[in-house]
Short mmCIF file of C-alpha atoms in Angstrom, two decimals:
data_model
loop_
_atom_site.label_atom_id
_atom_site.label_comp_id
_atom_site.label_asym_id
_atom_site.label_seq_id
_atom_site.Cartn_x
_atom_site.Cartn_y
_atom_site.Cartn_z
CA UNK A 1 -0.03 0.10 0.02
CA UNK A 2 1.59 3.56 -1.21
CA UNK A 3 1.01 6.18 1.43
CA UNK A 4 1.54 10.29 0.64
CA UNK A 5 3.82 12.46 2.40
CA UNK A 6 4.30 16.41 1.50
CA UNK A 7 7.93 16.90 1.62
CA UNK A 8 8.78 20.49 2.12
CA UNK A 9 12.28 21.02 2.15
CA UNK A 10 15.56 23.41 1.12
CA UNK A 11 19.13 21.93 0.11
CA UNK A 12 22.45 23.85 0.49
CA UNK A 13 25.78 23.56 -0.63
CA UNK A 14 28.51 22.37 2.44
CA UNK A 15 32.13 22.27 2.90
CA UNK A 16 34.49 20.77 5.17
CA UNK A 17 33.33 22.90 8.15
CA UNK A 18 30.54 20.64 8.40
CA UNK A 19 27.12 21.92 9.67
CA UNK A 20 26.63 25.13 11.52
CA UNK A 21 25.38 25.76 15.11
CA UNK A 22 21.55 25.68 14.86
CA UNK A 23 20.57 26.19 18.46
CA UNK A 24 20.29 30.28 18.07
CA UNK A 25 17.36 29.79 15.23
CA UNK A 26 14.29 31.23 16.85
CA UNK A 27 11.87 28.53 18.49
CA UNK A 28 14.72 26.32 18.51
CA UNK A 29 15.00 24.88 22.49
CA UNK A 30 17.51 21.67 21.09
CA UNK A 31 19.26 20.34 18.59
CA UNK A 32 19.10 16.36 18.99
CA UNK A 33 22.02 14.24 17.62
CA UNK A 34 20.29 11.47 15.66
CA UNK A 35 23.37 9.68 14.36
CA UNK A 36 24.72 8.78 11.03
CA UNK A 37 22.30 6.39 8.78
CA UNK A 38 23.92 4.85 5.68
CA UNK A 39 21.65 5.48 2.37
CA UNK A 40 21.87 3.35 -0.65
CA UNK A 41 19.29 4.53 -3.71
CA UNK A 42 19.13 3.44 -7.09
CA UNK A 43 17.17 6.12 -9.09
CA UNK A 44 15.18 4.77 -12.00
CA UNK A 45 14.02 6.45 -15.21
CA UNK A 46 13.52 6.07 -19.11
CA UNK A 47 16.94 5.87 -21.07
CA UNK A 48 15.98 9.61 -22.36
CA UNK A 49 15.31 10.54 -18.96
CA UNK A 50 12.02 11.70 -19.07
CA UNK A 51 11.25 11.66 -15.54
CA UNK A 52 14.17 13.69 -14.42
CA UNK A 53 13.46 16.06 -16.99
CA UNK A 54 10.09 16.45 -15.34
CA UNK A 55 11.79 16.95 -12.38
CA UNK A 56 10.30 13.59 -10.98
CA UNK A 57 12.40 11.09 -9.23
CA UNK A 58 11.56 7.60 -8.84
CA UNK A 59 14.02 5.68 -6.44
CA UNK A 60 14.62 2.23 -4.52
CA UNK A 61 16.00 2.92 -1.36
CA UNK A 62 17.39 0.88 1.69
CA UNK A 63 18.93 2.20 4.85
CA UNK A 64 17.51 4.70 7.15
CA UNK A 65 13.73 4.68 8.52
CA UNK A 66 11.99 4.81 5.46
CA UNK A 67 13.36 2.04 3.40
CA UNK A 68 11.26 1.48 0.39
CA UNK A 69 10.39 2.65 -3.32
CA UNK A 70 9.71 6.47 -3.29
CA UNK A 71 8.43 8.56 -6.07
CA UNK A 72 8.59 12.26 -5.81
CA UNK A 73 6.25 14.61 -7.71
CA UNK A 74 6.88 18.30 -7.85
CA UNK A 75 4.50 20.55 -6.24
CA UNK A 76 6.06 24.03 -6.29
CA UNK A 77 9.70 24.99 -5.56
CA UNK A 78 10.89 23.30 -2.62
CA UNK A 79 7.78 21.18 -2.51
CA UNK A 80 7.19 17.91 -3.38
CA UNK A 81 4.85 14.97 -2.89
CA UNK A 82 6.56 11.77 -2.05
CA UNK A 83 4.92 8.66 -2.79
CA UNK A 84 5.84 5.58 -0.67
CA UNK A 85 5.80 1.76 -1.39
CA UNK A 86 7.36 -0.96 0.62
CA UNK A 87 10.50 -2.47 -0.31
CA UNK A 88 10.77 -5.18 -2.87
CA UNK A 89 12.40 -6.42 -5.96
CA UNK A 90 10.56 -4.48 -8.50
CA UNK A 91 8.80 -1.50 -9.13
CA UNK A 92 5.56 -1.55 -7.23
CA UNK A 93 2.15 -1.33 -9.89
CA UNK A 94 0.90 1.46 -7.63
CA UNK A 95 4.03 3.92 -8.63
CA UNK A 96 4.12 2.44 -11.98
CA UNK A 97 0.78 3.54 -12.43
CA UNK A 98 1.70 6.94 -11.12
CA UNK A 99 4.75 7.62 -13.93
CA UNK A 100 2.60 5.63 -16.95
CA UNK A 101 2.03 8.80 -18.62
CA UNK A 102 5.50 9.54 -18.97
CA UNK A 103 6.82 5.99 -19.19
CA UNK A 104 4.30 4.82 -21.83
CA UNK A 105 5.40 1.46 -22.88
CA UNK A 106 8.79 1.78 -21.67
CA UNK A 107 10.37 0.03 -18.57
CA UNK A 108 11.99 2.61 -16.24
CA UNK A 109 15.94 1.33 -15.89
CA UNK A 110 18.48 2.02 -13.02
CA UNK A 111 20.29 5.08 -14.31
CA UNK A 112 22.13 6.67 -10.80
CA UNK A 113 23.20 4.96 -7.68
CA UNK A 114 23.72 7.23 -4.63
CA UNK A 115 25.25 6.11 -1.56
CA UNK A 116 24.97 8.71 1.31
CA UNK A 117 26.19 9.10 4.87
CA UNK A 118 23.62 11.11 6.38
CA UNK A 119 24.36 13.02 9.72
CA UNK A 120 21.13 13.80 11.28
CA UNK A 121 20.02 16.15 13.76
CA UNK A 122 16.27 17.09 15.11
CA UNK A 123 15.37 20.90 15.82
CA UNK A 124 12.82 20.65 18.44
CA UNK A 125 10.77 23.22 20.55
CA UNK A 126 10.42 23.50 24.21
CA UNK A 127 7.92 20.96 24.27
CA UNK A 128 10.33 18.42 22.20
CA UNK A 129 8.24 18.58 19.20
CA UNK A 130 9.86 18.28 15.97
CA UNK A 131 10.53 21.54 13.81
CA UNK A 132 12.83 20.19 11.33
CA UNK A 133 15.15 17.75 10.58
CA UNK A 134 18.55 18.84 9.32
CA UNK A 135 20.88 16.45 7.84
CA UNK A 136 24.83 16.63 6.72
CA UNK A 137 25.01 14.52 3.61
CA UNK A 138 28.09 12.97 1.94
CA UNK A 139 27.22 11.89 -1.07
CA UNK A 140 28.82 9.46 -3.82
CA UNK A 141 27.18 9.06 -7.32
CA UNK A 142 27.41 6.44 -9.85
CA UNK A 143 26.08 6.25 -13.09
CA UNK A 144 24.50 3.09 -14.31
CA UNK A 145 23.23 3.96 -17.54
CA UNK A 146 23.10 6.89 -20.08
CA UNK A 147 26.47 7.76 -19.35
CA UNK A 148 29.48 6.89 -17.18
CA UNK A 149 31.43 8.39 -14.42
CA UNK A 150 31.31 9.26 -10.72
CA UNK A 151 30.67 12.28 -8.27
CA UNK A 152 31.25 13.05 -4.89
CA UNK A 153 29.73 16.00 -2.73
CA UNK A 154 28.77 17.00 0.47
CA UNK A 155 25.46 19.04 1.09
CA UNK A 156 22.92 20.25 3.94
CA UNK A 157 19.18 19.23 3.81
CA UNK A 158 16.81 20.83 5.81
CA UNK A 159 13.16 19.27 5.69
CA UNK A 160 10.12 20.89 7.56
CA UNK A 161 8.27 18.42 10.07
CA UNK A 162 5.05 17.09 9.01
CA UNK A 163 2.44 20.03 9.46
CA UNK A 164 4.95 22.65 10.58
CA UNK A 165 5.05 26.32 9.22
CA UNK A 166 7.37 26.72 6.39
CA UNK A 167 8.14 30.21 7.53
CA UNK A 168 10.37 28.20 10.02
CA UNK A 169 12.82 27.21 6.90
CA UNK A 170 12.97 31.00 6.51
CA UNK A 171 14.65 31.27 10.08
CA UNK A 172 16.79 28.36 9.52
CA UNK A 173 18.12 29.69 6.18
CA UNK A 174 18.74 32.95 7.57
CA UNK A 175 20.86 31.09 10.13
CA UNK A 176 22.72 29.30 7.80
CA UNK A 177 23.34 32.14 5.41
CA UNK A 178 25.12 34.10 8.44
CA UNK A 179 27.26 31.06 8.81
CA UNK A 180 28.53 31.42 5.23
CA UNK A 181 26.44 28.68 3.74
CA UNK A 182 24.51 29.10 0.50
CA UNK A 183 21.71 27.30 -1.31
CA UNK A 184 22.70 24.46 -3.61
CA UNK A 185 22.59 24.98 -7.15
CA UNK A 186 20.85 21.77 -8.29
CA UNK A 187 17.42 21.04 -7.09
CA UNK A 188 17.66 17.67 -6.26
CA UNK A 189 20.69 15.10 -5.56
CA UNK A 190 19.64 13.15 -8.69
CA UNK A 191 19.70 16.48 -10.71
CA UNK A 192 23.53 17.12 -9.81
CA UNK A 193 24.22 13.26 -10.30
CA UNK A 194 23.25 13.49 -13.77
CA UNK A 195 24.99 16.76 -14.16
CA UNK A 196 28.15 15.52 -12.93
CA UNK A 197 28.55 12.09 -14.39
CA UNK A 198 27.65 13.01 -17.79
CA UNK A 199 28.39 16.35 -19.36
CA UNK A 200 25.52 16.12 -22.03
CA UNK A 201 22.35 18.24 -20.81
CA UNK A 202 19.13 16.66 -20.39
CA UNK A 203 16.74 16.67 -23.45
CA UNK A 204 14.47 19.57 -23.13
CA UNK A 205 12.01 18.18 -25.40
CA UNK A 206 11.06 15.37 -23.14
CA UNK A 207 10.54 17.41 -20.19
CA UNK A 208 6.48 17.01 -21.03
CA UNK A 209 6.75 13.44 -21.05
CA UNK A 210 6.92 12.96 -24.64
CA UNK A 211 7.76 9.73 -25.98
CA UNK A 212 10.28 11.28 -28.50
CA UNK A 213 12.78 13.93 -29.12
CA UNK A 214 11.63 17.12 -30.99
CA UNK A 215 14.11 18.68 -33.51
CA UNK A 216 15.57 21.67 -32.36
CA UNK A 217 15.42 22.82 -35.95
CA UNK A 218 11.61 22.66 -36.10
CA UNK A 219 9.35 25.23 -35.16
CA UNK A 220 7.59 22.85 -32.93
CA UNK A 221 10.92 22.97 -30.33
CA UNK A 222 10.40 26.77 -29.95
CA UNK A 223 9.97 27.96 -26.51
CA UNK A 224 8.18 31.15 -27.48
CA UNK A 225 4.50 31.54 -27.50
CA UNK A 226 1.85 32.35 -24.66
CA UNK A 227 3.57 34.05 -21.93
CA UNK A 228 6.96 32.90 -23.57
CA UNK A 229 10.07 34.66 -24.79
CA UNK A 230 8.38 35.16 -28.14
CA UNK A 231 5.22 36.17 -26.95
CA UNK A 232 3.85 39.84 -27.22
CA UNK A 233 0.98 41.90 -28.95
CA UNK A 234 1.42 41.35 -32.68
CA UNK A 235 3.93 38.69 -32.42
CA UNK A 236 7.14 40.79 -32.73
CA UNK A 237 9.46 39.85 -30.51
CA UNK A 238 12.13 37.31 -31.57
CA UNK A 239 12.65 33.90 -30.89
CA UNK A 240 15.52 31.59 -30.18
CA UNK A 241 16.21 31.31 -34.54
CA UNK A 242 16.65 35.23 -34.75
CA UNK A 243 13.54 35.49 -36.54
CA UNK A 244 10.05 36.79 -35.39
CA UNK A 245 7.55 34.33 -34.20
CA UNK A 246 5.50 32.70 -36.39
CA UNK A 247 1.64 31.62 -35.77
CA UNK A 248 2.80 28.30 -36.53
CA UNK A 249 5.15 28.65 -33.54
CA UNK A 250 2.93 30.51 -31.43
CA UNK A 251 -0.17 27.84 -31.77
CA UNK A 252 2.36 24.87 -31.06
CA UNK A 253 3.50 26.59 -27.97
CA UNK A 254 0.29 26.41 -26.83
CA UNK A 255 -0.74 23.31 -27.83
CA UNK A 256 2.58 21.94 -25.89
CA UNK A 257 1.09 23.54 -22.77
CA UNK A 258 -1.75 21.51 -23.01
CA UNK A 259 -0.12 18.36 -23.85
CA UNK A 260 2.30 18.86 -20.94
CA UNK A 261 -0.78 19.66 -18.60
CA UNK A 262 -2.59 16.60 -19.55
CA UNK A 263 0.52 14.29 -19.06
CA UNK A 264 1.16 15.81 -15.72
CA UNK A 265 -2.53 15.62 -14.16
CA UNK A 266 -2.47 11.94 -14.88
CA UNK A 267 -1.00 10.97 -11.14
CA UNK A 268 -3.37 13.90 -9.90
CA UNK A 269 -5.98 12.20 -11.42
CA UNK A 270 -5.16 8.77 -9.99
CA UNK A 271 -4.85 10.19 -6.88
CA UNK A 272 -8.24 11.97 -6.72
CA UNK A 273 -6.63 15.17 -6.13
CA UNK A 274 -9.46 17.78 -5.80
CA UNK A 275 -9.95 19.50 -9.17
CA UNK A 276 -7.29 17.23 -11.38
CA UNK A 277 -9.99 15.76 -13.31
CA UNK A 278 -11.71 19.19 -14.20
CA UNK A 279 -7.98 20.63 -14.75
CA UNK A 280 -7.30 17.76 -17.05
CA UNK A 281 -10.58 17.93 -19.01
CA UNK A 282 -10.20 21.77 -19.49
CA UNK A 283 -6.72 20.70 -21.07
CA UNK A 284 -8.36 18.34 -23.80
CA UNK A 285 -11.07 20.79 -24.58
CA UNK A 286 -8.46 23.64 -24.94
CA UNK A 287 -6.25 21.33 -27.36
CA UNK A 288 -9.59 20.38 -29.22
CA UNK A 289 -10.41 24.11 -29.40
CA UNK A 290 -7.01 25.34 -30.69
CA UNK A 291 -7.21 22.49 -33.35
CA UNK A 292 -10.33 23.73 -34.75
CA UNK A 293 -9.93 27.55 -34.29
CA UNK A 294 -6.58 27.48 -35.78
CA UNK A 295 -7.23 24.95 -38.66
CA UNK A 296 -5.64 27.61 -40.89
CA UNK A 297 -2.36 26.93 -39.20
CA UNK A 298 -2.55 23.25 -38.62
CA UNK A 299 -4.07 20.80 -41.34
CA UNK A 300 -7.38 19.13 -39.97
CA UNK A 301 -6.92 16.21 -41.90
CA UNK A 302 -4.23 15.50 -39.16
CA UNK A 303 -5.55 17.08 -36.21
CA UNK A 304 -9.16 15.85 -36.39
CA UNK A 305 -8.52 11.84 -35.66
CA UNK A 306 -6.72 13.39 -32.65
CA UNK A 307 -9.25 15.66 -31.74
CA UNK A 308 -11.71 12.90 -32.20
CA UNK A 309 -9.68 11.00 -29.30
CA UNK A 310 -9.21 14.03 -27.10
CA UNK A 311 -13.12 14.20 -27.19
CA UNK A 312 -13.53 10.97 -26.09
CA UNK A 313 -10.95 11.28 -23.22
CA UNK A 314 -12.93 14.21 -22.23
CA UNK A 315 -16.27 12.46 -22.21
CA UNK A 316 -14.45 9.78 -19.98
CA UNK A 317 -12.82 12.33 -17.23
CA UNK A 318 -16.38 14.08 -17.06
CA UNK A 319 -18.33 11.13 -16.13
CA UNK A 320 -17.53 11.23 -12.81
CA UNK A 321 -16.69 15.02 -12.51
CA UNK A 322 -20.18 15.94 -14.12
CA UNK A 323 -21.84 13.61 -11.34
CA UNK A 324 -19.73 15.18 -8.54
CA UNK A 325 -20.71 18.71 -9.51
CA UNK A 326 -24.48 17.62 -9.57
CA UNK A 327 -24.05 15.61 -6.21
CA UNK A 328 -23.01 18.77 -4.62
CA UNK A 329 -25.68 20.98 -6.11
CA UNK A 330 -28.49 18.71 -5.36
CA UNK A 331 -27.08 18.11 -1.58
CA UNK A 332 -26.84 21.99 -1.06
CA UNK A 333 -30.08 22.61 -2.55
CA UNK A 334 -31.87 19.68 -0.22
CA UNK A 335 -30.18 21.21 2.84
CA UNK A 336 -31.42 24.92 2.16
CA UNK A 337 -34.96 23.55 2.15
CA UNK A 338 -37.09 23.71 5.73
CA UNK A 339 -37.65 20.58 7.35
CA UNK A 340 -41.43 20.56 6.63
CA UNK A 341 -40.47 20.35 3.11
CA UNK A 342 -38.36 17.12 3.11
CA UNK A 343 -40.47 14.09 3.34
CA UNK A 344 -38.94 10.59 3.25
CA UNK A 345 -35.20 9.59 3.40
CA UNK A 346 -34.44 12.06 0.51
CA UNK A 347 -30.90 12.65 1.93
CA UNK A 348 -29.93 8.79 2.11
CA UNK A 349 -31.32 8.40 -1.27
CA UNK A 350 -29.32 10.80 -2.96
CA UNK A 351 -26.13 10.02 -0.86
CA UNK A 352 -26.36 6.25 -2.06
CA UNK A 353 -26.97 7.03 -5.70
CA UNK A 354 -23.74 9.36 -5.52
CA UNK A 355 -21.86 6.61 -3.94
CA UNK A 356 -22.94 3.91 -6.27
CA UNK A 357 -22.08 5.87 -8.95
CA UNK A 358 -18.84 7.27 -7.89
CA UNK A 359 -17.29 3.61 -6.85
CA UNK A 360 -18.40 2.35 -10.28
CA UNK A 361 -16.95 5.32 -12.44
CA UNK A 362 -13.89 5.63 -10.34
CA UNK A 363 -12.97 2.21 -11.48
CA UNK A 364 -13.98 2.76 -14.99
CA UNK A 365 -11.60 5.96 -15.06
CA UNK A 366 -8.71 4.07 -13.85
CA UNK A 367 -9.20 1.51 -16.74
CA UNK A 368 -9.21 4.48 -19.37
CA UNK A 369 -5.87 5.97 -17.91
CA UNK A 370 -4.16 2.46 -18.32
CA UNK A 371 -5.97 1.70 -21.35
CA UNK A 372 -3.89 1.27 -24.88
CA UNK A 373 -6.06 3.81 -26.10
CA UNK A 374 -4.96 6.51 -23.97
CA UNK A 375 -1.51 6.02 -24.18
CA UNK A 376 -2.06 5.98 -28.13
CA UNK A 377 -3.57 9.29 -27.81
CA UNK A 378 -0.31 10.62 -25.84
CA UNK A 379 1.84 9.03 -28.50
CA UNK A 380 -0.26 10.90 -30.96
CA UNK A 381 0.09 14.23 -29.39
CA UNK A 382 3.83 13.80 -29.19
CA UNK A 383 4.08 12.83 -32.81
CA UNK A 384 2.01 15.97 -33.87
CA UNK A 385 4.00 18.20 -31.86
CA UNK A 386 7.43 16.99 -33.38
CA UNK A 387 6.05 16.76 -36.73
CA UNK A 388 3.44 19.48 -37.04
CA UNK A 389 1.04 19.50 -40.10
CA UNK A 390 1.75 23.15 -40.68
CA UNK A 391 -0.16 25.27 -43.72
CA UNK A 392 0.33 28.44 -45.25
CA UNK A 393 -0.99 30.53 -42.54
CA UNK A 394 1.79 29.13 -39.92
CA UNK A 395 4.27 31.52 -41.44
CA UNK A 396 1.81 34.65 -40.75
CA UNK A 397 2.07 36.89 -37.44
CA UNK A 398 0.37 35.66 -34.53
CA UNK A 399 -1.82 38.57 -33.81
CA UNK A 400 -3.06 38.49 -37.68
CA UNK A 401 -3.96 34.61 -37.27
CA UNK A 402 -5.41 34.92 -33.92
CA UNK A 403 -7.52 37.81 -34.41
CA UNK A 404 -9.17 35.92 -37.65
CA UNK A 405 -9.82 32.69 -35.48
CA UNK A 406 -11.30 34.34 -32.49
CA UNK A 407 -13.73 36.61 -34.73
CA UNK A 408 -14.66 33.21 -36.43
CA UNK A 409 -15.50 31.69 -33.47
CA UNK A 410 -17.65 34.84 -32.15
CA UNK A 411 -19.70 34.85 -35.24
CA UNK A 412 -20.41 31.28 -34.78
CA UNK A 413 -21.47 31.71 -31.13
CA UNK A 414 -23.64 34.80 -32.16
CA UNK A 415 -25.59 32.34 -34.69
CA UNK A 416 -25.99 29.88 -31.99
CA UNK A 417 -27.29 32.57 -29.20
CA UNK A 418 -29.50 34.29 -31.45
CA UNK A 419 -31.18 30.87 -32.28
CA UNK A 420 -31.85 29.61 -28.91
CA UNK A 421 -32.89 32.95 -27.56
CA UNK A 422 -35.79 33.17 -30.62
CA UNK A 423 -36.93 29.51 -29.64
CA UNK A 424 -39.98 29.21 -27.30
CA UNK A 425 -39.09 27.78 -23.56
CA UNK A 426 -38.93 23.92 -23.70
CA UNK A 427 -36.87 21.08 -24.75
CA UNK A 428 -35.79 22.51 -27.96
CA UNK A 429 -34.58 25.66 -26.55
CA UNK A 430 -32.64 23.85 -23.96
CA UNK A 431 -30.85 21.60 -26.49
CA UNK A 432 -29.81 25.12 -28.25
CA UNK A 433 -28.60 26.62 -25.20
CA UNK A 434 -26.46 23.69 -24.56
CA UNK A 435 -24.95 24.08 -27.90
CA UNK A 436 -24.56 27.63 -27.40
CA UNK A 437 -22.74 26.87 -24.04
CA UNK A 438 -20.19 24.64 -26.00
CA UNK A 439 -19.56 27.20 -28.47
CA UNK A 440 -18.98 29.77 -25.66
CA UNK A 441 -16.44 27.64 -24.00
CA UNK A 442 -14.65 27.21 -27.44
CA UNK A 443 -14.90 30.98 -28.00
CA UNK A 444 -13.39 31.21 -24.85
CA UNK A 445 -10.76 29.20 -25.21
CA UNK A 446 -9.83 30.85 -28.52
CA UNK A 447 -9.53 33.91 -26.92
CA UNK A 448 -7.65 32.86 -23.86
CA UNK A 449 -5.09 31.41 -26.44
CA UNK A 450 -4.74 34.84 -28.05
CA UNK A 451 -4.41 36.99 -25.26
CA UNK A 452 -0.61 36.97 -25.40
CA UNK A 453 -0.78 38.24 -29.24
CA UNK A 454 -4.04 40.49 -28.89
CA UNK A 455 -3.65 41.83 -25.17
CA UNK A 456 -6.33 44.03 -23.76
CA UNK A 457 -9.17 43.23 -26.54
CA UNK A 458 -8.77 39.46 -25.97
CA UNK A 459 -8.95 39.97 -22.05
CA UNK A 460 -12.02 41.73 -22.38
CA UNK A 461 -13.45 39.00 -24.65
CA UNK A 462 -12.62 36.44 -22.46
CA UNK A 463 -14.27 38.08 -19.62
CA UNK A 464 -17.68 38.95 -21.39
CA UNK A 465 -18.02 35.35 -23.01
CA UNK A 466 -16.94 33.80 -19.76
CA UNK A 467 -19.91 35.52 -18.43
CA UNK A 468 -22.16 34.18 -20.97
CA UNK A 469 -20.93 30.86 -20.23
CA UNK A 470 -21.61 30.89 -16.86
CA UNK A 471 -25.13 31.54 -17.36
CA UNK A 472 -25.66 28.87 -19.99
CA UNK A 473 -23.97 26.71 -17.82
CA UNK A 474 -26.37 27.15 -14.67
CA UNK A 475 -29.09 26.71 -17.19
CA UNK A 476 -27.60 23.05 -18.39
CA UNK A 477 -26.89 22.31 -14.53
CA UNK A 478 -30.45 22.90 -14.21
CA UNK A 479 -31.59 20.58 -16.83
CA UNK A 480 -29.49 17.83 -15.75
CA UNK A 481 -30.66 18.42 -12.36
CA UNK A 482 -34.35 18.10 -13.45
CA UNK A 483 -33.28 14.72 -15.22
CA UNK A 484 -31.94 13.21 -12.30
CA UNK A 485 -34.69 14.26 -9.64
CA UNK A 486 -37.23 12.88 -11.98
CA UNK A 487 -35.27 9.28 -11.92
CA UNK A 488 -34.80 9.93 -7.99
CA UNK A 489 -38.79 10.49 -7.56
CA UNK A 490 -39.47 7.32 -9.46
CA UNK A 491 -37.20 5.24 -7.80
CA UNK A 492 -38.49 6.74 -4.25
CA UNK A 493 -42.30 6.22 -5.64
CA UNK A 494 -41.57 2.57 -6.41
CA UNK A 495 -40.26 2.03 -2.91
CA UNK A 496 -43.40 3.16 -1.46
CA UNK A 497 -41.88 6.97 -0.40
CA UNK A 498 -43.09 10.33 -0.70
CA UNK A 499 -42.05 11.92 -4.04
CA UNK A 500 -43.16 15.32 -2.72
CA UNK A 501 -39.79 16.72 -2.05
CA UNK A 502 -38.15 15.69 -5.24
CA UNK A 503 -41.11 17.74 -6.75
CA UNK A 504 -40.41 21.03 -4.68
CA UNK A 505 -36.43 20.59 -5.71
CA UNK A 506 -37.73 20.22 -9.52
CA UNK A 507 -39.68 23.29 -9.16
CA UNK A 508 -36.81 25.25 -7.78
CA UNK A 509 -34.59 23.97 -10.61
CA UNK A 510 -37.32 25.27 -13.43
CA UNK A 511 -37.28 28.56 -11.62
CA UNK A 512 -33.17 28.71 -11.78
CA UNK A 513 -33.56 27.67 -15.60
CA UNK A 514 -35.76 30.88 -15.97
CA UNK A 515 -33.70 33.01 -14.32
CA UNK A 516 -30.84 31.88 -16.62
CA UNK A 517 -32.44 32.25 -19.40
CA UNK A 518 -33.66 35.95 -18.31
CA UNK A 519 -30.04 36.95 -17.91
CA UNK A 520 -28.98 35.82 -21.42
CA UNK A 521 -30.09 38.86 -23.39
CA UNK A 522 -28.11 41.37 -21.16
CA UNK A 523 -25.20 39.13 -20.99
CA UNK A 524 -24.87 38.61 -24.46
CA UNK A 525 -25.06 42.13 -25.49
CA UNK A 526 -21.84 42.74 -23.16
CA UNK A 527 -20.32 40.57 -25.73
CA UNK A 528 -21.83 42.00 -28.65
CA UNK A 529 -20.40 45.47 -27.43
CA UNK A 530 -16.98 44.19 -26.76
CA UNK A 531 -14.50 45.46 -28.98
CA UNK A 532 -13.56 43.51 -31.58
CA UNK A 533 -10.27 41.85 -32.01
#
């Protein structure tokens, strides 16, 4: 059984002077010597070091108090989630699953062996509670594959105690700096070992978990794009090649960001990290949106099949997410009712409905992420980015192409909204409003992708379209809630229970839909008044 621990630490370079005196750190009552532990860790990665390029470490370690398999996933600078599994001869399936989106069909192989003599100190407060663990590590590194050579160094590591205040590390940092100690240049022991046992740099193209290297001679390898060195209004800044950034490089940079997000969110989805499913679903939608909005840049004969698979993945991700949102809404609506309007075991039936569907959908989602179809999709995204099907408009300036794409999406959204508003209330209008909602999302994504190139006009459009999307989303949520309430009422009635409360909730949902429909014309008028990009 794997367990997860949030690791917050800082690393420092050390010399022969050893560990400075830390008794003067504010809040530290004592520094307790814990002796020296001998650690022996073998780090695993793909031959092209995809895990290391993404700041992920996978190791098997003996010695110390936490011998076993450790997978460390980056959260933010100095913060990682460490997933631990018991010591075994082979990689535990639970950890293998968490790196599958990057490893794909490959088998992680030993790349580095680190043997460390760890001299440990515990910093404790007046009550004896642990504040942080400080260690002086003498490290010997040996390259096992992908290079040769050895290295040796000494470093200081300060790890915050579980549940500790990160501000305490600032106080330790101040004391260490006063003693002449400086932060380590490498973010981890593995990074330093790889750098010092082989002079070749990590392949930047593998950083997202891509299965292959992207040629530095192609536009697809440029770092320019939304938020990057080559972005900017009008696309006038220069890229690494010395020329102006093209629409092709701009769009590919945006697509690369979405591909990276999908790959990076895979472990979080498997671990049921809050909002991970939603974020991964959004990345798939943004990718599909870019394929369609920028059809003048990328050949749809190539992107459409990939887009179809992304639609499939978004649908699979949405099964549990949509039900989770719907359950939360219905639970809140039920809790908001006066007790006099609640007849029968409505709470119990709603919670049972949610639990039954969550368990099945959860198993199904993990099956999707383990499937050959999903891995093929990731490979297809990598292949498309490595060898993009660029069209003639790819050579144009980003601002020109982005403006045309966004205007086209706004026109299509306008047609759908106007048609929906023209229809009388009822099922046909509900369907039309749902179609408008989907188009509003696509238009918003297109405008978001265009923000770095177009600036303020695109930001204003994003804001106004998001407002329309919100009211349309509330309407669709009401439609789905009414459908579910009807189903629950039928089951309750068949069981001999009162369906009264379901009817009350149904009526409230009808009122909610009416309010959304009434608010739409004003929201849509704001989009029309937004300065055209």
